[in-house]
Amino acid sequence: MLRVAVVGSGPSGVYTAQSLVQREPGVLVDVLDRLPCPYGLVRYGVAPDHEKIKSLQNNLRTVLEHERVRFLGGVPVGPGGLSTVRLRELYDAVVYCVGAATDRHLGIPGEELPGSWSATEFVSWYSAHPDATADGFALGARSAVVIGVGNVAVDVTRILARGTAELSRTDIPQAALTALAASGVTDIHMVGRRGPSQARFTTKELRELGGLPDTEVIVDPAELALDPACQDLAALPAAQRRNVETLRSWAALPSSGAARRIHLRFFLRPVELLAAAGQVGAVRFERTAPDGRGGVLGTGRLMDIEAQLVLRSVGYRGVPLDGLPFDAELGVVPHRLGRVLREGRPAPGEYVAGWIKRGPTGVIGTNRPDAKETVTSLLEDASALAPGEASTDPLAALRAEGIEPVEWSGWEAIERAEAELGASLGRGGVVKLPDWEALLAAVRGSHT
């Protein structure tokens, strides 16, 4: 019998567990998570109005309810929790699927002004992540700037612009819904330093901006013309071509006089956040131009865009996990086919999958083949990992060390509490519990 710990219950962790139990009938898998809730970024990263993507939780749930898979939430790994050394003692193998937990910074003056946030913080707030501490993002702002042109930038732009009537039917926490309902934001500028042909958003996400009630999308034809790749659409790959075609269609429309305006801007690089009354009041940009090699050059021409709210969405980055090697330049754990490398050599029984393995790239489905590659390596090593007799259950050892995991019944209690909260608020569905206190109170209630 092989006992494997999978650290992280997002898609990469759950797909790893699924591959293990499908391919090895003698394996038992514990999926550990620091949070009392499973599903990782599917629960705490997918926008609340993307119900179809969030329904992936049903598929992940099937894996976590498998008879040889056990969810153990509320188990921190690292300082203040279970050490990687102790974890390796308790299990025959450990697969780390801890994602990329922090965001990239712009590195420009004024970035730390009040009113300047990462998109990660904004997403955590409207997703009710229990670690979210920020609040009141939209209150008092008239104009917002979102720096970045990927799908996360589109998500936060859409949430700022979407009416609360639509959001109230989602699982968005009540405090975020109330704040967005009181928001005075009328203009949202989503800005990229390169051209429209190089934007990272998908066409499906982009087109959603054009379907928001009482909201118009404004595109400057002159900025489209700056991109030489836009001159011959037939030469563009299909995905980029569809993006540019969508942008061109909006650029040709007259103003509709809608209550809210989304401005999609290109070839502008942020160089400074400007203060007004002690907080951010504008973003100063430098106009850029194509350098002929896929990058951009500064032109020295500056322009300011008013903003009382700035959200940077310029990528995620992995962070070191105490006890594991880490490549600080790439933001990943060094590995070979998923085997953790210590001083260039595979470390017995230690593996990685997901973003901490390959960096923050791909879509949710990318995690499936990535997990299979790691599991293949683990199972090839199984004869050297497995002890002569079945391992003892690590759960008793965890409890003896003062860790009381949230088992599946505890998660089901959280689900019931969220359904009850939605009903009490008259919102017609589940509403996420807002913080650690509420989540753990729901778990404790299941024990009474």
XYZ file of C-alpha atoms in Angstrom:
448
model
C 0.000 0.000 0.000
C 1.329 3.416 -1.014
C 0.300 6.496 0.982
C 0.661 9.780 -0.887
C 0.085 13.314 0.355
C -0.979 15.889 -2.231
C -0.455 19.415 -0.903
C -3.055 21.693 -2.467
C -6.661 20.954 -3.458
C -6.922 23.102 -6.576
C -7.199 21.538 -10.044
C -3.543 20.443 -10.183
C -3.816 18.709 -6.799
C -7.141 17.044 -7.542
C -6.019 15.898 -11.001
C -2.905 14.435 -9.364
C -5.061 12.513 -6.889
C -7.340 11.358 -9.711
C -4.457 10.091 -11.816
C -2.985 8.245 -8.826
C -6.134 6.333 -7.901
C -6.983 5.584 -11.532
C -3.555 4.143 -12.310
C -2.578 2.469 -9.032
C -5.202 0.366 -7.215
C -3.068 0.116 -4.070
C -2.630 3.848 -3.410
C -4.296 5.942 -0.697
C -4.226 9.711 -1.222
C -4.639 12.485 1.336
C -5.272 15.874 -0.295
C -4.062 18.494 2.192
C -4.966 22.165 2.052
C -4.191 25.128 4.302
C -7.783 26.312 3.881
C -10.833 24.479 5.232
C -12.349 24.576 1.722
C -11.264 22.600 -1.353
C -10.951 23.555 -5.051
C -8.260 26.264 -4.852
C -8.549 28.901 -7.582
C -11.776 27.379 -8.897
C -13.401 28.547 -5.659
C -11.246 31.594 -4.941
C -10.076 32.752 -8.371
C -12.848 32.197 -10.904
C -15.120 35.237 -11.121
C -18.532 34.756 -9.452
C -20.426 35.436 -12.690
C -18.584 32.622 -14.496
C -20.889 29.911 -13.240
C -20.055 27.450 -16.027
C -16.363 27.429 -15.111
C -17.186 27.302 -11.404
C -19.295 24.195 -12.083
C -15.976 22.387 -12.560
C -16.166 22.002 -8.782
C -18.637 19.174 -9.401
C -15.980 17.216 -11.308
C -13.334 17.921 -8.668
C -15.811 16.878 -5.992
C -16.189 13.426 -7.538
C -12.443 12.856 -7.123
C -12.354 14.100 -3.531
C -15.246 11.764 -2.653
C -13.422 8.727 -4.068
C -13.092 5.926 -1.523
C -9.278 6.085 -1.636
C -9.011 9.882 -1.552
C -9.376 11.924 1.643
C -9.626 15.721 1.921
C -7.856 17.187 4.956
C -8.340 20.942 5.129
C -6.901 23.359 7.646
C -3.461 21.735 7.437
C -0.742 24.359 6.889
C 2.569 23.140 5.506
C 5.641 25.198 6.353
C 6.350 27.639 9.216
C 3.716 27.371 11.935
C 2.413 24.118 10.525
C 3.609 20.756 9.322
C 7.225 20.787 8.138
C 8.149 19.255 4.805
C 10.471 16.893 6.676
C 7.658 15.674 8.933
C 5.309 15.358 5.986
C 7.804 13.125 4.211
C 8.031 10.971 7.365
C 4.266 10.501 7.476
C 3.797 9.632 3.790
C 5.601 7.453 1.284
C 5.525 10.298 -1.232
C 4.473 13.956 -1.270
C 3.312 15.946 -4.311
C 3.347 19.716 -3.871
C 0.631 21.493 -5.894
C 0.762 24.856 -4.132
C 0.294 27.161 -7.124
C 1.740 30.648 -7.529
C 0.625 32.547 -4.480
C 1.751 36.111 -5.085
C 1.485 38.739 -7.806
C 4.068 40.668 -9.765
C 4.693 44.334 -9.036
C 5.072 47.215 -11.468
C 8.126 48.647 -9.727
C 7.169 52.276 -10.339
C 6.866 55.299 -8.015
C 3.551 55.608 -6.203
C 2.650 51.946 -6.493
C 2.016 51.714 -2.739
C -0.362 54.686 -2.581
C -3.775 54.068 -0.989
C -6.164 53.067 -3.748
C -3.505 51.029 -5.575
C -3.998 47.278 -5.316
C -3.109 44.066 -7.055
C -5.846 42.356 -9.020
C -5.147 39.351 -6.783
C -6.298 41.333 -3.752
C -9.417 42.481 -5.571
C -10.238 38.934 -6.689
C -9.686 37.627 -3.137
C -12.088 40.269 -1.837
C -14.949 39.518 -4.212
C -14.297 35.757 -3.895
C -14.451 35.824 -0.043
C -10.984 34.346 0.389
C -10.569 34.057 4.169
C -7.148 35.762 4.026
C -8.532 38.835 2.249
C -8.045 41.898 4.452
C -8.752 44.741 2.020
C -12.198 46.276 1.679
C -14.084 49.154 0.101
C -12.337 48.962 -3.269
C -14.947 50.746 -5.339
C -16.338 53.205 -2.816
C -15.637 56.800 -3.766
C -13.892 56.071 -7.054
C -15.142 57.630 -10.282
C -12.454 56.285 -12.576
C -10.509 53.030 -12.333
C -7.415 51.872 -14.197
C -6.704 48.168 -14.691
C -3.105 47.610 -15.788
C -2.833 44.460 -17.895
C -4.670 42.857 -20.796
C -5.071 39.214 -19.771
C -8.147 37.299 -18.673
C -7.762 38.333 -15.024
C -7.722 41.989 -16.120
C -10.906 41.356 -18.114
C -12.478 39.662 -15.075
C -11.867 42.548 -12.678
C -12.945 45.071 -15.322
C -16.185 43.178 -15.865
C -16.929 42.869 -12.148
C -16.412 46.629 -11.689
C -18.828 47.315 -14.547
C -21.434 44.613 -13.992
C -24.713 45.591 -12.388
C -25.495 44.273 -8.934
C -28.743 42.722 -10.175
C -26.669 40.148 -12.065
C -24.101 39.713 -9.295
C -26.734 39.164 -6.608
C -27.603 35.854 -8.267
C -24.029 34.607 -7.786
C -22.132 33.448 -4.677
C -20.311 36.799 -4.257
C -20.062 37.703 -0.548
C -22.620 40.195 0.723
C -20.049 42.835 1.741
C -18.548 42.937 -1.761
C -22.002 43.064 -3.353
C -22.985 45.973 -1.102
C -19.774 47.874 -1.891
C -20.148 47.356 -5.637
C -23.794 48.460 -5.454
C -22.644 51.722 -3.841
C -19.813 52.204 -6.336
C -19.617 55.443 -8.278
C -17.222 54.078 -10.906
C -18.303 55.233 -14.370
C -15.063 54.824 -16.338
C -12.764 51.809 -16.363
C -9.548 51.923 -18.382
C -7.927 48.562 -19.160
C -4.426 49.326 -20.404
C -1.679 47.303 -22.084
C 1.882 48.338 -22.871
C 1.918 46.415 -26.150
C -0.510 46.196 -29.062
C -3.921 44.537 -29.419
C -2.462 41.627 -31.407
C -0.316 40.740 -28.369
C -3.030 40.932 -25.710
C -3.357 37.791 -23.607
C -7.133 37.735 -23.115
C -9.266 35.158 -24.909
C -11.903 36.317 -27.370
C -14.690 34.723 -25.349
C -13.734 36.737 -22.260
C -13.208 39.895 -24.300
C -16.639 39.729 -25.949
C -18.341 39.500 -22.570
C -17.415 43.149 -22.001
C -19.628 44.111 -24.919
C -22.685 42.433 -23.402
C -22.803 44.248 -20.058
C -26.016 46.209 -19.399
C -25.800 50.006 -19.747
C -22.082 49.812 -20.519
C -20.237 50.728 -23.698
C -16.772 49.624 -24.796
C -14.569 52.333 -26.294
C -11.559 51.512 -28.482
C -9.372 54.178 -30.086
C -8.889 53.368 -33.815
C -5.563 55.228 -33.738
C -4.154 52.765 -31.171
C -5.238 49.828 -33.338
C -3.459 51.450 -36.281
C -0.206 51.610 -34.305
C 0.016 47.801 -34.322
C 1.630 46.656 -37.593
C 0.282 43.136 -37.029
C -3.254 44.490 -37.339
C -2.719 45.619 -40.929
C -3.024 42.092 -42.359
C -5.464 40.100 -40.264
C -5.123 37.041 -42.474
C -1.518 36.678 -41.312
C -2.500 36.557 -37.615
C -3.141 33.304 -35.731
C -6.865 32.642 -35.357
C -7.089 33.623 -31.663
C -5.367 36.988 -32.163
C -7.345 37.640 -35.337
C -10.646 37.193 -33.509
C -9.482 39.566 -30.773
C -8.534 42.278 -33.258
C -11.771 41.822 -35.202
C -13.750 42.292 -31.985
C -11.765 45.417 -31.074
C -12.223 46.842 -34.575
C -15.983 46.335 -34.358
C -16.108 48.376 -31.149
C -13.823 51.074 -32.545
C -16.325 51.636 -35.369
C -19.306 52.202 -33.068
C -20.575 55.677 -32.113
C -20.987 56.501 -28.429
C -24.193 55.125 -26.954
C -24.319 57.418 -23.929
C -24.310 54.446 -21.536
C -23.904 55.003 -17.800
C -20.559 53.176 -17.697
C -17.659 53.168 -20.137
C -14.887 50.586 -20.555
C -11.877 52.067 -22.361
C -9.529 49.480 -23.898
C -6.128 51.138 -24.347
C -2.899 49.926 -25.944
C 0.735 50.999 -26.326
C 0.790 52.711 -22.937
C 3.332 51.824 -20.248
C 2.724 52.931 -16.634
C 5.628 54.988 -15.274
C 4.170 56.534 -12.097
C 1.096 56.651 -9.897
C 0.290 60.250 -9.009
C -1.084 61.252 -5.615
C -4.113 63.402 -4.929
C -5.273 64.146 -1.382
C -3.022 61.429 0.015
C -4.117 58.634 -2.285
C -3.841 57.682 -5.926
C -5.408 60.257 -8.229
C -4.026 59.380 -11.664
C -1.708 57.062 -13.538
C 1.034 58.534 -15.703
C 1.730 56.529 -18.851
C 4.390 56.707 -21.512
C 3.307 56.093 -25.089
C 5.151 53.082 -26.515
C 5.785 51.957 -30.082
C 6.585 48.553 -31.607
C 10.308 47.787 -31.745
C 9.984 45.373 -34.660
C 10.970 42.357 -32.543
C 7.735 41.769 -30.631
C 8.503 44.257 -27.864
C 7.993 47.984 -27.434
C 10.112 51.087 -27.024
C 9.279 54.203 -25.045
C 8.621 57.344 -27.076
C 9.027 59.842 -24.234
C 5.462 61.141 -24.714
C 3.521 61.114 -21.442
C -0.170 61.186 -20.637
C -2.172 60.967 -17.403
C -5.379 59.014 -16.857
C -7.487 59.938 -13.828
C -7.957 57.065 -11.396
C -8.951 56.791 -7.756
C -8.661 53.008 -8.031
C -5.749 51.189 -9.685
C -5.605 47.399 -10.084
C -2.435 45.835 -11.464
C -2.850 42.541 -13.288
C 0.593 41.753 -14.624
C 0.999 38.118 -13.643
C 1.424 35.696 -10.752
C 4.576 34.332 -9.190
C 5.419 31.282 -7.107
C 6.815 31.747 -3.603
C 9.313 29.543 -1.748
C 7.931 26.818 0.484
C 10.087 26.336 3.558
C 12.035 23.113 3.221
C 11.860 22.852 -0.590
C 14.443 24.080 -3.099
C 13.344 27.092 -5.130
C 14.407 28.776 -8.350
C 13.945 32.443 -7.474
C 14.442 33.603 -11.060
C 11.704 31.399 -12.506
C 9.519 31.277 -9.383
C 9.273 27.471 -9.439
C 10.593 24.417 -7.618
C 13.369 22.861 -9.733
C 12.298 19.456 -11.026
C 12.770 16.808 -13.689
C 9.487 15.391 -15.000
C 7.901 16.388 -11.691
C 10.633 14.934 -9.465
C 11.945 17.614 -7.086
C 15.650 18.255 -7.630
C 17.954 18.945 -4.708
C 21.380 20.059 -5.863
C 20.555 18.687 -9.301
C 19.503 15.227 -8.141
C 15.962 13.835 -7.658
C 14.865 13.899 -4.010
C 13.274 10.539 -3.104
C 9.536 10.819 -2.529
C 9.182 14.543 -3.360
C 7.280 15.764 -6.423
C 5.598 18.874 -7.831
C 2.696 19.570 -10.182
C 0.839 22.661 -11.379
C 2.055 26.245 -11.335
C 4.797 25.652 -8.750
C 6.204 23.137 -11.246
C 5.848 24.964 -14.574
C 5.057 28.583 -13.662
C 1.695 30.403 -13.952
C 0.867 29.340 -17.495
C -1.980 27.591 -19.267
C -5.648 27.156 -18.434
C -7.327 24.887 -15.885
C -7.225 21.936 -18.284
C -3.439 22.284 -18.682
C -3.106 20.856 -15.173
C -4.399 17.451 -16.237
C -1.485 16.330 -18.493
C 0.916 18.125 -16.165
C -0.360 16.034 -13.229
C -0.186 12.835 -15.285
C 3.481 13.464 -16.068
C 4.290 13.831 -12.372
C 2.247 10.765 -11.411
C 4.056 8.724 -14.055
C 7.352 9.648 -12.413
C 6.016 8.834 -8.941
C 4.683 5.414 -9.967
C 7.958 4.594 -11.729
C 9.636 5.233 -8.363
C 7.008 3.341 -6.335
C 9.027 0.206 -5.665
C 11.719 2.285 -4.000
C 9.189 4.375 -2.060
C 6.766 1.829 -0.679
C 7.617 0.259 2.704
C 7.503 -3.478 3.276
C 4.131 -3.254 5.040
C 1.215 -0.837 4.909
C 1.906 2.597 6.359
C 0.014 3.654 9.457
C -2.699 6.275 9.044
C -1.090 9.752 9.346
C -4.300 11.302 10.697
C -3.610 10.211 14.280
C -0.083 11.662 14.069
C -1.443 14.986 12.777
C -3.868 15.203 15.674
C -1.142 14.296 18.155
C 0.838 17.279 16.861
C -2.049 19.660 17.479
C -3.409 19.769 13.944
C -7.127 19.071 13.710
C -7.882 18.647 9.993
C -11.195 19.679 8.483
C -12.478 16.470 6.932
C -15.054 16.189 4.155
C -17.953 16.353 6.611
C -16.625 19.724 7.783
C -16.569 21.017 4.211
C -20.139 19.780 3.717
C -21.112 21.772 6.823
C -19.607 24.900 5.226
C -21.654 24.235 2.084
C -24.842 23.961 4.136
C -24.048 27.175 5.999
C -23.487 29.027 2.707
C -26.798 27.776 1.353
C -28.538 28.924 4.542
C -26.852 32.339 4.303
C -28.026 32.778 0.705
C -31.582 31.872 1.688
C -31.562 34.263 4.663
C -30.410 37.115 2.385
C -33.049 36.321 -0.216
C -30.431 35.852 -2.916
C -31.721 32.573 -4.307
C -28.503 30.562 -4.064
C -25.393 30.016 -1.972
C -23.497 33.030 -0.638
C -19.896 32.533 0.442
C -18.997 32.802 4.102
C -16.766 35.860 4.386
C -13.903 34.944 6.728
C -12.032 32.358 8.792
C -14.305 32.848 11.804
C -17.468 32.070 9.866
C -15.928 29.088 8.060
C -14.604 27.489 11.247
C -17.851 28.188 13.111
C -19.677 26.209 10.414
C -17.202 23.323 10.834
C -17.592 23.379 14.631
C -21.363 23.344 14.214
C -21.098 20.062 12.333
C -19.535 18.447 15.420
C -22.378 19.387 17.769
